[in-house]
Tab-separated table of N, CA and C in Angstrom:
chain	number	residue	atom	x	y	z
P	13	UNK	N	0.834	-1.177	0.000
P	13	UNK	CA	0.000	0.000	0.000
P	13	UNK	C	0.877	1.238	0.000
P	14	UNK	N	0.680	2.366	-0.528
P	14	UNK	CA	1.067	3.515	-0.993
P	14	UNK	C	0.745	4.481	-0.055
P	15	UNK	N	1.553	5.467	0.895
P	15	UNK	CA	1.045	6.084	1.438
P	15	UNK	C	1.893	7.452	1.058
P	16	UNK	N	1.203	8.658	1.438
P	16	UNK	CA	1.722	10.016	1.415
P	16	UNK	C	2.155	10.416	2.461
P	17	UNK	N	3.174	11.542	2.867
P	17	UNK	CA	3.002	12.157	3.516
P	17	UNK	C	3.302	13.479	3.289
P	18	UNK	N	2.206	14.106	4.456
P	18	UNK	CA	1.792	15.866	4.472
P	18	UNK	C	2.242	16.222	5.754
P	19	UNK	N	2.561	17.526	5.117
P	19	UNK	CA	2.300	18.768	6.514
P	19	UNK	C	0.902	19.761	6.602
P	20	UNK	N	0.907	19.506	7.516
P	20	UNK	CA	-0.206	20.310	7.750
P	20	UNK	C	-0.348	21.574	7.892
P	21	UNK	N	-1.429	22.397	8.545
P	21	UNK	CA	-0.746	23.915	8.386
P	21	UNK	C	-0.305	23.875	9.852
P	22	UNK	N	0.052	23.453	11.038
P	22	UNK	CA	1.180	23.993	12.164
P	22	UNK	C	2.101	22.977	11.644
P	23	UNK	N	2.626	22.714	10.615
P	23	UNK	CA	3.715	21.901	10.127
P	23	UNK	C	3.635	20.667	10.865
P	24	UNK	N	3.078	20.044	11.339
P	24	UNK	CA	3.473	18.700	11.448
P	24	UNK	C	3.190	17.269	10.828
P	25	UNK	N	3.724	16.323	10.565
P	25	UNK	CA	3.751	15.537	9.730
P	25	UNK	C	2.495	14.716	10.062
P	26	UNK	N	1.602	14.344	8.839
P	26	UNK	CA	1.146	12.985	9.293
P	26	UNK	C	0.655	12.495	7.865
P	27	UNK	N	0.486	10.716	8.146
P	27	UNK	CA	0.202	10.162	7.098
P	27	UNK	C	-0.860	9.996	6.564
P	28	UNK	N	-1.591	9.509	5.487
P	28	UNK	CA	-2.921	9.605	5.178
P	28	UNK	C	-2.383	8.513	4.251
P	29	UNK	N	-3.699	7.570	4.251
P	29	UNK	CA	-3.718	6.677	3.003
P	29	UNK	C	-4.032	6.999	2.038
P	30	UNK	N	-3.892	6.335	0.715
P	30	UNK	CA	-4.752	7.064	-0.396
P	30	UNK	C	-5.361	6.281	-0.671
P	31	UNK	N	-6.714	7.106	-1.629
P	31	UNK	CA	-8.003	6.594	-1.587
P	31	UNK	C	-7.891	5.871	-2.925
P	32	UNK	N	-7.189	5.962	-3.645
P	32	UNK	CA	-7.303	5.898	-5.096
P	32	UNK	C	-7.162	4.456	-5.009
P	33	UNK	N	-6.544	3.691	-4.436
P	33	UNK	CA	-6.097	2.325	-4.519
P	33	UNK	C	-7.424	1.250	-3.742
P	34	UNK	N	-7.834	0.369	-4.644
P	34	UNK	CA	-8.609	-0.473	-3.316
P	34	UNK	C	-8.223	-1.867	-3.274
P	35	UNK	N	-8.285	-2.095	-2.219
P	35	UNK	CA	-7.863	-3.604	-1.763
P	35	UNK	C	-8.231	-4.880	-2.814
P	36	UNK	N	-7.789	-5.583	-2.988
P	36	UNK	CA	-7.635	-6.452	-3.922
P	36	UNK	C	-9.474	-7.442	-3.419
P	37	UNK	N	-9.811	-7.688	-4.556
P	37	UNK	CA	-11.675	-8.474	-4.661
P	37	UNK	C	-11.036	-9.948	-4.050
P	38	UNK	N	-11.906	-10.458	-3.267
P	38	UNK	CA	-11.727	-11.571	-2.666
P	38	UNK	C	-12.814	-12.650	-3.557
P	39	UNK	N	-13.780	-11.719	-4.347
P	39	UNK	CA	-15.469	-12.003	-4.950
P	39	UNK	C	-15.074	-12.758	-6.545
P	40	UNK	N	-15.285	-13.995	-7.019
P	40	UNK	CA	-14.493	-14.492	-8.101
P	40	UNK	C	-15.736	-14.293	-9.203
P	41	UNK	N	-15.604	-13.405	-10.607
P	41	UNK	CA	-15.916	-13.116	-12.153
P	41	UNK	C	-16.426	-14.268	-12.336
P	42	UNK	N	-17.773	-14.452	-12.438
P	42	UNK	CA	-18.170	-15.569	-13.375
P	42	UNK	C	-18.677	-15.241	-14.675
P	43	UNK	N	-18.632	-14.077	-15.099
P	43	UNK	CA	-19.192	-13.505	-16.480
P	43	UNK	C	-18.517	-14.374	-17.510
P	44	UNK	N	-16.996	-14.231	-17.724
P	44	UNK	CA	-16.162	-14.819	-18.452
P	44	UNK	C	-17.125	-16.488	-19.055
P	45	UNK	N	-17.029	-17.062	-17.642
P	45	UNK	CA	-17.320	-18.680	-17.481
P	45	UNK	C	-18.285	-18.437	-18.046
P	46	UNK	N	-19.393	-17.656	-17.656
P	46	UNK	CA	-20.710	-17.825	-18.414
P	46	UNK	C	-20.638	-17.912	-19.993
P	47	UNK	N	-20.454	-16.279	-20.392
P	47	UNK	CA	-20.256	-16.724	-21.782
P	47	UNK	C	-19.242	-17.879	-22.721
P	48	UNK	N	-18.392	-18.503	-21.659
P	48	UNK	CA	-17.800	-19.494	-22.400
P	48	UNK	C	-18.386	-20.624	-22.462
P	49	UNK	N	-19.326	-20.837	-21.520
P	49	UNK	CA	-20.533	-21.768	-21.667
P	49	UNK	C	-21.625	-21.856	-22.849
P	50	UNK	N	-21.911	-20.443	-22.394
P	50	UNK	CA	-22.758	-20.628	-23.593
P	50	UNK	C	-22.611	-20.423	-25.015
P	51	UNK	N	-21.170	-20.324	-24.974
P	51	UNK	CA	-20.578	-20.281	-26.413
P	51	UNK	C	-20.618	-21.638	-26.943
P	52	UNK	N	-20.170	-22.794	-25.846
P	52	UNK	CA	-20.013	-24.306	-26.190
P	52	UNK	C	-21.449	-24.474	-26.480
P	53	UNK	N	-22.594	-24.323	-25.532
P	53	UNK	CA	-23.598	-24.719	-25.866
P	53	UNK	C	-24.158	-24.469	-27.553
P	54	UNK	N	-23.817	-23.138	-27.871
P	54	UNK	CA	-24.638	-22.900	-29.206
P	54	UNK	C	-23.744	-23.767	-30.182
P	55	UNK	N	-22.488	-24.147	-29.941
P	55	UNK	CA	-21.289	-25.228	-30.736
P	55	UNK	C	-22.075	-26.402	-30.587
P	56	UNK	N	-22.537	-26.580	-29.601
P	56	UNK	CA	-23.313	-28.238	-29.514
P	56	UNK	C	-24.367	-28.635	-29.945
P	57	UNK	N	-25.190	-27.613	-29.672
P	57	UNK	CA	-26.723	-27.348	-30.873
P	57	UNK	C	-26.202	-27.252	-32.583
P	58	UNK	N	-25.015	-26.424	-32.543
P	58	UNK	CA	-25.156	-26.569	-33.931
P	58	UNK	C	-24.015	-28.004	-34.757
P	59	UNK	N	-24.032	-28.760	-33.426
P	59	UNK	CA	-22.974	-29.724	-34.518
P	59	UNK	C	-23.871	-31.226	-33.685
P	60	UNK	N	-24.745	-31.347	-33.000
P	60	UNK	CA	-25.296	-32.730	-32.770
P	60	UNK	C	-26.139	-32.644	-33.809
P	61	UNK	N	-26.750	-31.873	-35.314
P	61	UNK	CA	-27.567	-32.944	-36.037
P	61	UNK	C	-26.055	-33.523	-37.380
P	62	UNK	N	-25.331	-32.776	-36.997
P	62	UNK	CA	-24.266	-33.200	-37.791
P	62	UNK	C	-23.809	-34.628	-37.471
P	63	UNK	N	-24.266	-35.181	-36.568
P	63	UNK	CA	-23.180	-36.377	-36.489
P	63	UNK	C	-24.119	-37.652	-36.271
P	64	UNK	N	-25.579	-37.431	-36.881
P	64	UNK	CA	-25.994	-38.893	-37.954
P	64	UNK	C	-24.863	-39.218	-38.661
P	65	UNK	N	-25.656	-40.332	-38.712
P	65	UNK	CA	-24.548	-41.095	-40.293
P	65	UNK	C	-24.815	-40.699	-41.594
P	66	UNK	N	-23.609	-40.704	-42.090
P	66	UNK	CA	-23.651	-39.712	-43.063
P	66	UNK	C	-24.057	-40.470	-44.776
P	67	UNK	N	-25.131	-41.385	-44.547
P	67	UNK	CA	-25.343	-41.737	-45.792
P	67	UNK	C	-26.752	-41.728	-46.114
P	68	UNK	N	-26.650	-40.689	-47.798
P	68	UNK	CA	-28.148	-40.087	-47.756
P	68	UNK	C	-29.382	-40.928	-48.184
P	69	UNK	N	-30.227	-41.214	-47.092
P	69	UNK	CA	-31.425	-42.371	-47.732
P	69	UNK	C	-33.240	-41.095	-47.289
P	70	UNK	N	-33.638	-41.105	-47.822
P	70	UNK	CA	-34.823	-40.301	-48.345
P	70	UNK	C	-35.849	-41.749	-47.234
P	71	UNK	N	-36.020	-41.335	-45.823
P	71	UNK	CA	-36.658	-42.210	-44.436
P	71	UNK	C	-38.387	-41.852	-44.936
P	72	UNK	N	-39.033	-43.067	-44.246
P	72	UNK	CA	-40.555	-42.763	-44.181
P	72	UNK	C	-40.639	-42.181	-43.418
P	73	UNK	N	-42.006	-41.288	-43.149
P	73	UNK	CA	-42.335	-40.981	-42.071
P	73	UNK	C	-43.205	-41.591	-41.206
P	74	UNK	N	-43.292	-41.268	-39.637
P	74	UNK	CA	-44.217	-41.763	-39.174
P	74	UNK	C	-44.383	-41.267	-37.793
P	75	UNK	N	-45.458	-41.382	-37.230
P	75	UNK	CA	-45.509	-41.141	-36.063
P	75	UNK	C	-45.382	-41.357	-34.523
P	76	UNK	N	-44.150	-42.433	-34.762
P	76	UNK	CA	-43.651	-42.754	-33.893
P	76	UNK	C	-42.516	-41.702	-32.872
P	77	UNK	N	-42.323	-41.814	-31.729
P	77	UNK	CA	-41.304	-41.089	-30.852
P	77	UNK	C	-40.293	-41.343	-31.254
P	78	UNK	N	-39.134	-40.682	-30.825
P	78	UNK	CA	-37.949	-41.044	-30.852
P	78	UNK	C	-37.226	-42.460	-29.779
P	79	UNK	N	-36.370	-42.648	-30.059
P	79	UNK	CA	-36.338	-43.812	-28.772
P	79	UNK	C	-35.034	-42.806	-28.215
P	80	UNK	N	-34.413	-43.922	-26.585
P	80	UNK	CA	-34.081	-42.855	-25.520
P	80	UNK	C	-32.703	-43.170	-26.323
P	81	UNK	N	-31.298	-42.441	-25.817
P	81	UNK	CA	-30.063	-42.329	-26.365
P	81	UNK	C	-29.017	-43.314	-25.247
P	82	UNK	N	-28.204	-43.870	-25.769
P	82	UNK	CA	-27.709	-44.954	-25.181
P	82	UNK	C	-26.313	-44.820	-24.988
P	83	UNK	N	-25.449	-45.103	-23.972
P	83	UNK	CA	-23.940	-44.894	-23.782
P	83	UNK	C	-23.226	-45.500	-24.744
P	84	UNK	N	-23.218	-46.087	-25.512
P	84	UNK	CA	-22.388	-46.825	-26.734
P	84	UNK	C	-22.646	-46.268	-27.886
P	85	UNK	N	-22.155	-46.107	-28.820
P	85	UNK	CA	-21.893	-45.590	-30.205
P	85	UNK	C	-23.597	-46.392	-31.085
P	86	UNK	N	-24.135	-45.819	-31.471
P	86	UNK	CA	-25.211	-47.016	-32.164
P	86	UNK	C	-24.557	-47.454	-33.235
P	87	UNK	N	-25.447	-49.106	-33.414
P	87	UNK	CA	-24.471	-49.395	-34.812
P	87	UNK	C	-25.623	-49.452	-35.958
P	88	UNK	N	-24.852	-48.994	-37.149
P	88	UNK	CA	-26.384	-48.112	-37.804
P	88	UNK	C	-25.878	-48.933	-39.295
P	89	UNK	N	-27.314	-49.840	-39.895
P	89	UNK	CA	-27.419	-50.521	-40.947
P	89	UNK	C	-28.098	-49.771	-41.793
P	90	UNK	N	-27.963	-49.096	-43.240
P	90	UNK	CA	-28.505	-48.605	-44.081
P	90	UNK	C	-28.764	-49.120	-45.482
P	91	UNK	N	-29.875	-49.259	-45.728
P	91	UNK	CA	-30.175	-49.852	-47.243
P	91	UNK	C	-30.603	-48.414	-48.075
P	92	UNK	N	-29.929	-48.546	-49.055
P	92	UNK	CA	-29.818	-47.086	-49.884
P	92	UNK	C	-30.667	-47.439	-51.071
P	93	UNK	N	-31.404	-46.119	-51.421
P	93	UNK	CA	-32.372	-46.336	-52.832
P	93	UNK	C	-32.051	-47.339	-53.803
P	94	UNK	N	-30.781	-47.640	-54.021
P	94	UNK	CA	-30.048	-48.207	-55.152
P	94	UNK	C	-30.028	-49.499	-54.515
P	95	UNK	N	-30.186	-49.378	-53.340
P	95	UNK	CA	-30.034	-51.341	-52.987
P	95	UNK	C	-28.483	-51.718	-52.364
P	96	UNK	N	-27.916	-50.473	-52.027
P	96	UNK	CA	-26.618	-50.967	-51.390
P	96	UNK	C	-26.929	-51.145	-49.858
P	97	UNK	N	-25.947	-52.195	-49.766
P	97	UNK	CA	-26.250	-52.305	-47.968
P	97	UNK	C	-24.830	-51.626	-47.270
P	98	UNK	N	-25.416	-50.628	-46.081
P	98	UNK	CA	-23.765	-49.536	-45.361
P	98	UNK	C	-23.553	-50.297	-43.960
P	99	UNK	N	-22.759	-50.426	-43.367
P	99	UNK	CA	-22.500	-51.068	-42.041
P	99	UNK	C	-22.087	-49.391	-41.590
P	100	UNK	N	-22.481	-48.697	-40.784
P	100	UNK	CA	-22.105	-47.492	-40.280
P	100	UNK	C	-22.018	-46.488	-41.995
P	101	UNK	N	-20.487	-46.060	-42.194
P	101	UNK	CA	-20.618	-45.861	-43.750
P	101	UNK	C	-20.202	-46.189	-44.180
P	102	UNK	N	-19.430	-47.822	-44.220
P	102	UNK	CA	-18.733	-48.444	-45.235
P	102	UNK	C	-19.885	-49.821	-46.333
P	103	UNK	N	-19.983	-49.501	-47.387
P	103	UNK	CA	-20.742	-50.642	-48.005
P	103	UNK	C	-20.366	-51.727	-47.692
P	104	UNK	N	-21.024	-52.808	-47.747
P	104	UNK	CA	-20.788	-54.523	-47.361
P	104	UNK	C	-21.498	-55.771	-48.085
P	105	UNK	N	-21.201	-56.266	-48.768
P	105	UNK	CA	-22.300	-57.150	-49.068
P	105	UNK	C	-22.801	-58.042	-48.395
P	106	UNK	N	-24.216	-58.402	-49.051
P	106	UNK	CA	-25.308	-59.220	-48.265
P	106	UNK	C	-24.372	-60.512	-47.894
P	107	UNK	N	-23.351	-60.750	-48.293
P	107	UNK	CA	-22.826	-62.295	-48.105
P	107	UNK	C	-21.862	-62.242	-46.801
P	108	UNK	N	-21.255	-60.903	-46.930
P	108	UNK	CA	-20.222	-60.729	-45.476
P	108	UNK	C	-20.765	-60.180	-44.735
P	109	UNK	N	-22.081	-59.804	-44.533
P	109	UNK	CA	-22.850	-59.202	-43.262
P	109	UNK	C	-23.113	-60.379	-42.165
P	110	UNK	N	-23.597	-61.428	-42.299
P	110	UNK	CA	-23.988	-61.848	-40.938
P	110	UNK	C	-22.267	-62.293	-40.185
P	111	UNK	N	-21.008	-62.589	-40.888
P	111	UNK	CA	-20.035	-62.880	-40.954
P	111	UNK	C	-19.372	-61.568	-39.938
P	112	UNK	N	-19.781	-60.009	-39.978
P	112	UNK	CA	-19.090	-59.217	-39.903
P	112	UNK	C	-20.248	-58.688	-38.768
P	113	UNK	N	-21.469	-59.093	-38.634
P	113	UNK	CA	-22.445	-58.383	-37.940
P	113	UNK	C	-21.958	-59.550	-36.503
P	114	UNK	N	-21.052	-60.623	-36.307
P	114	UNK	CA	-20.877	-61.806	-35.522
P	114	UNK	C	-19.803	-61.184	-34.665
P	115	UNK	N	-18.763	-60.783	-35.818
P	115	UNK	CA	-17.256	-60.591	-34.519
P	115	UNK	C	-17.630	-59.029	-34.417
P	116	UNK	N	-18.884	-58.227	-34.450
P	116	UNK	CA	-19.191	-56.628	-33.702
P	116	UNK	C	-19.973	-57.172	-32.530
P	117	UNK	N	-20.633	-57.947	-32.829
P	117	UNK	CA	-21.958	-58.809	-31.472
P	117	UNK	C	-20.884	-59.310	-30.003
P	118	UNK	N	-19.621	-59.233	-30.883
P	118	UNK	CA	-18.845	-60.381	-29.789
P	118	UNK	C	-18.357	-59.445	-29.002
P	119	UNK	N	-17.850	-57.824	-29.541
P	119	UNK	CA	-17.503	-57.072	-29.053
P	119	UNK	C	-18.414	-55.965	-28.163
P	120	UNK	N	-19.426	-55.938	-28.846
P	120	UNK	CA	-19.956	-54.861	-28.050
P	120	UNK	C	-20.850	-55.617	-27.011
P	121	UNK	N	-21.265	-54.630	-26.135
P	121	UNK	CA	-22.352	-54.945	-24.456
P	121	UNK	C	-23.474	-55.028	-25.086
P	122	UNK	N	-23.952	-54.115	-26.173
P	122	UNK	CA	-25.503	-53.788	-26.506
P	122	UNK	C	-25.763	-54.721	-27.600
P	123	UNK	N	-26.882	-55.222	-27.764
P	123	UNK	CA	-27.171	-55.969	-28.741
P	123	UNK	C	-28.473	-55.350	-29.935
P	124	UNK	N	-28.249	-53.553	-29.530
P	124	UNK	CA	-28.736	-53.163	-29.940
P	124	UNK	C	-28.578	-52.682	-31.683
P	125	UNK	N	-29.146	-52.522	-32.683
P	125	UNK	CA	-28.720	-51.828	-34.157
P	125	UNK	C	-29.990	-51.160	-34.504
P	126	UNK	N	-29.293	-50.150	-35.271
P	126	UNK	CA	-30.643	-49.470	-36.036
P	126	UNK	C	-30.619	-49.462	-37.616
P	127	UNK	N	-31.463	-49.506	-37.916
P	127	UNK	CA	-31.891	-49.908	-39.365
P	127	UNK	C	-32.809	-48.792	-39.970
P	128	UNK	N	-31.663	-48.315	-41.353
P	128	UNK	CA	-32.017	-47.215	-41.931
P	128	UNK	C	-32.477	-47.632	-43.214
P	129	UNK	N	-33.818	-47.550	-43.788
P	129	UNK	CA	-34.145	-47.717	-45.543
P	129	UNK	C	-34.529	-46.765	-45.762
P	130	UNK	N	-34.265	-46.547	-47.095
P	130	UNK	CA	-34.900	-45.778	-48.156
P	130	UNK	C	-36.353	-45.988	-48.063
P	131	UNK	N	-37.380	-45.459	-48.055
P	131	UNK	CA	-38.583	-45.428	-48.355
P	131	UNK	C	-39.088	-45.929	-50.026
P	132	UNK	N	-38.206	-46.096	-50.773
P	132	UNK	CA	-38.838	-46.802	-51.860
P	132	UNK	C	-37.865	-48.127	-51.878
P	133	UNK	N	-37.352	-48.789	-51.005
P	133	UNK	CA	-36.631	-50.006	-50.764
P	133	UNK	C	-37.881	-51.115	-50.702
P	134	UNK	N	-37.733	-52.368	-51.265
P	134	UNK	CA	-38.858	-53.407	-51.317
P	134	UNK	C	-38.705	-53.592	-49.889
P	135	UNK	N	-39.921	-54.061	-49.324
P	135	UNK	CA	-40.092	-54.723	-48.230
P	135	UNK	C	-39.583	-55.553	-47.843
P	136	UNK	N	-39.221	-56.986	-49.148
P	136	UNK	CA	-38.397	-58.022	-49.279
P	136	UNK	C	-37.159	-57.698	-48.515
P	137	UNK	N	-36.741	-56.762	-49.325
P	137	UNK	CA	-35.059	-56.666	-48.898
P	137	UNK	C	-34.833	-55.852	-47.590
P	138	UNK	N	-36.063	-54.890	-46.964
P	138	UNK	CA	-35.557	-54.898	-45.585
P	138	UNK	C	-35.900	-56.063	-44.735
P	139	UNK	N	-36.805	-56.916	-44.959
P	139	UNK	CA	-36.998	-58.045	-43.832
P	139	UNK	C	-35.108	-59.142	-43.888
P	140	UNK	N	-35.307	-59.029	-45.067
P	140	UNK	CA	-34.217	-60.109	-45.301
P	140	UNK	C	-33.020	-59.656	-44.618
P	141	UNK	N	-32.913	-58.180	-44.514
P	141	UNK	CA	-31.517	-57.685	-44.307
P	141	UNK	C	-32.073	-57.658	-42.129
P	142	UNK	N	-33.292	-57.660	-42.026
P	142	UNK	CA	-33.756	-58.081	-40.231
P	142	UNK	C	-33.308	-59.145	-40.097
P	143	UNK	N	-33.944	-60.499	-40.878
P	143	UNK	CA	-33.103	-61.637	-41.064
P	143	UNK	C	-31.973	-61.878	-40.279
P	144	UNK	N	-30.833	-61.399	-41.103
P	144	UNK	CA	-29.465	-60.855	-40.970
P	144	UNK	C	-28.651	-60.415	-39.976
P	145	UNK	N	-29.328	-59.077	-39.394
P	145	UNK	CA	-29.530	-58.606	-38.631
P	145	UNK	C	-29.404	-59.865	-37.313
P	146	UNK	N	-30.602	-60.511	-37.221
P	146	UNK	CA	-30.776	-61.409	-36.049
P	146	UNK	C	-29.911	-62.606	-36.057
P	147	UNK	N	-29.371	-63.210	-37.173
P	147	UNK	CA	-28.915	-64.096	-37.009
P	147	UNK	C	-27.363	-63.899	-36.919
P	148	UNK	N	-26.954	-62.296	-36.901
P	148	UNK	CA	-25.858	-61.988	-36.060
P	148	UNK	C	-25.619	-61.715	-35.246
P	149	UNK	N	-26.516	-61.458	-34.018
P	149	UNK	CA	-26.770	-61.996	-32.866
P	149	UNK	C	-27.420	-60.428	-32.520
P	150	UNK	N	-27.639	-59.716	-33.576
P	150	UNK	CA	-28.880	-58.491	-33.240
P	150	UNK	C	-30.254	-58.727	-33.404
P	151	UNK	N	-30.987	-58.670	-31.727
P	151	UNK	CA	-31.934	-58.971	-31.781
P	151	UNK	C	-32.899	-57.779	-31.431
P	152	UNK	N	-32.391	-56.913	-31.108
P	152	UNK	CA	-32.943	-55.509	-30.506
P	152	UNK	C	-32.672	-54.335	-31.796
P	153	UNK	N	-33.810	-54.676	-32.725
P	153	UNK	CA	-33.428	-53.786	-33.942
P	153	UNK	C	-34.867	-52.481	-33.672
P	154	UNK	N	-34.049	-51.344	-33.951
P	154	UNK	CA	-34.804	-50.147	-34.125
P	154	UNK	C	-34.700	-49.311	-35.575
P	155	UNK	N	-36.143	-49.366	-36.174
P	155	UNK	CA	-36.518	-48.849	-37.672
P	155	UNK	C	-36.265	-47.255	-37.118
P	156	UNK	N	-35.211	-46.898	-37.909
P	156	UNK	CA	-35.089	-45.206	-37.873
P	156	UNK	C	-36.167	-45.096	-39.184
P	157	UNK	N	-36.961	-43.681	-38.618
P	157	UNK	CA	-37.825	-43.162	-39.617
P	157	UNK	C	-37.798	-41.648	-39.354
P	158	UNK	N	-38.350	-40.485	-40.212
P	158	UNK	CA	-38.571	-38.952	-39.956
P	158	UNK	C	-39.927	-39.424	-39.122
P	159	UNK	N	-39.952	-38.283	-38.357
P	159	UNK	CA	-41.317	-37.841	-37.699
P	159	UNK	C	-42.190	-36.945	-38.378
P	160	UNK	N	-43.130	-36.805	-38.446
P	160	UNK	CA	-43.991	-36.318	-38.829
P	160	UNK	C	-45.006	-36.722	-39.887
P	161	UNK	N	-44.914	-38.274	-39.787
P	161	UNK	CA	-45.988	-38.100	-40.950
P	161	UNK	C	-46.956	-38.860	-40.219
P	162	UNK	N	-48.298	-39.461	-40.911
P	162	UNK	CA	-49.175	-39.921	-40.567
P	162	UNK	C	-49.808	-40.664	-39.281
P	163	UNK	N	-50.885	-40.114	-38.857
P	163	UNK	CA	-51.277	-40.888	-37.769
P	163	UNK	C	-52.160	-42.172	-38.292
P	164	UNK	N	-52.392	-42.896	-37.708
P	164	UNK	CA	-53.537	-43.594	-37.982
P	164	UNK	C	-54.449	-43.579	-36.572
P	165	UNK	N	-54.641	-42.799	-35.767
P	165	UNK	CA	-55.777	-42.665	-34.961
P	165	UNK	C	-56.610	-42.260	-35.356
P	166	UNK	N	-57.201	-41.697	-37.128
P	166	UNK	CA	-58.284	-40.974	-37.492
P	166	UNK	C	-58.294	-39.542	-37.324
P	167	UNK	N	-57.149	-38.863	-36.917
P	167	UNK	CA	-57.170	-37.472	-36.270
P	167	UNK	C	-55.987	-36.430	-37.398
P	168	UNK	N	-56.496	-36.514	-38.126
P	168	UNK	CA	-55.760	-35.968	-39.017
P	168	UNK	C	-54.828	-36.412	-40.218
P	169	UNK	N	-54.433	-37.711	-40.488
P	169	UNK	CA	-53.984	-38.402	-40.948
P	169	UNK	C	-54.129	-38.973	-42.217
């Protein structure tokens, strides 16, 4: 701390603190933290629809919910307009899938997969590729679809 000293008017000395200086904040800035929060947050809104899988299939709709989100990576089967089959995004054929859908079953906890078609894909070839699916030891298969289309309760639909 900085102090002066004065005379006064019968001349004698004395000290005075100065005012200009104040004691150091004991009180800790959370402004900073805040906006660095919510900087990540608007980063996270804008990059979780980014990280579907990235192979483009034209989904039915329907009016089903979403299902809940799970600690493991999902493992995501896609049948594409053209009839290709994707293991995540690498193509595979129908002959090395149950072969390759066996040593992922062995590895992972979940025996969960989701299954992506094209909406003009035959019916045939998604059951066959469920088939598949199960007899690689996925038995917990979830049909990804868009939301919003049709009800069948009679209520608009």
């Amino acid at each position: 701390m900085a102090s002066v000293i004065q005379k006064n008017q019968s001349g004698r000395r004395r000290r005075r603190r100065r005012s200009g200086h104040a004691a150091a904040m004991s009180e800790i800035n959370i402004t900073p933290f805040v906006d660095v929060m919510l900087v990540l947050l608007i980063i996270f809104m804008v990059a979780a629809p980014l990280v579907t899988v990235g192979v483009p299939v034209e989904l039915p709709k329907t009016a089903a919910t979403a299902l809940p989100a799970e600690q493991e990576e999902p493992l995501t089967i896609t049948l594409t307009a053209d009839g290709l089959i994707m293991l995540q995004e690498t193509e595979i054929g129908m002959d090395q899938l149950i072969p390759k859908l066996r040593s992922i079953a062995a590895e992972r906890d979940s025996n969960k997969v989701f299954l992506r078609a094209d909406g003009a894909i035959a019916y045939e070839q998604v059951v066959q590729v469920m088939g598949a699916l199960n007899a690689g030891g996925f038995s917990n298969i979830g049909l990804v679809t868009e939301t919003g289309g049709p009800t069948l309760d009679g209520n608009g639909g």
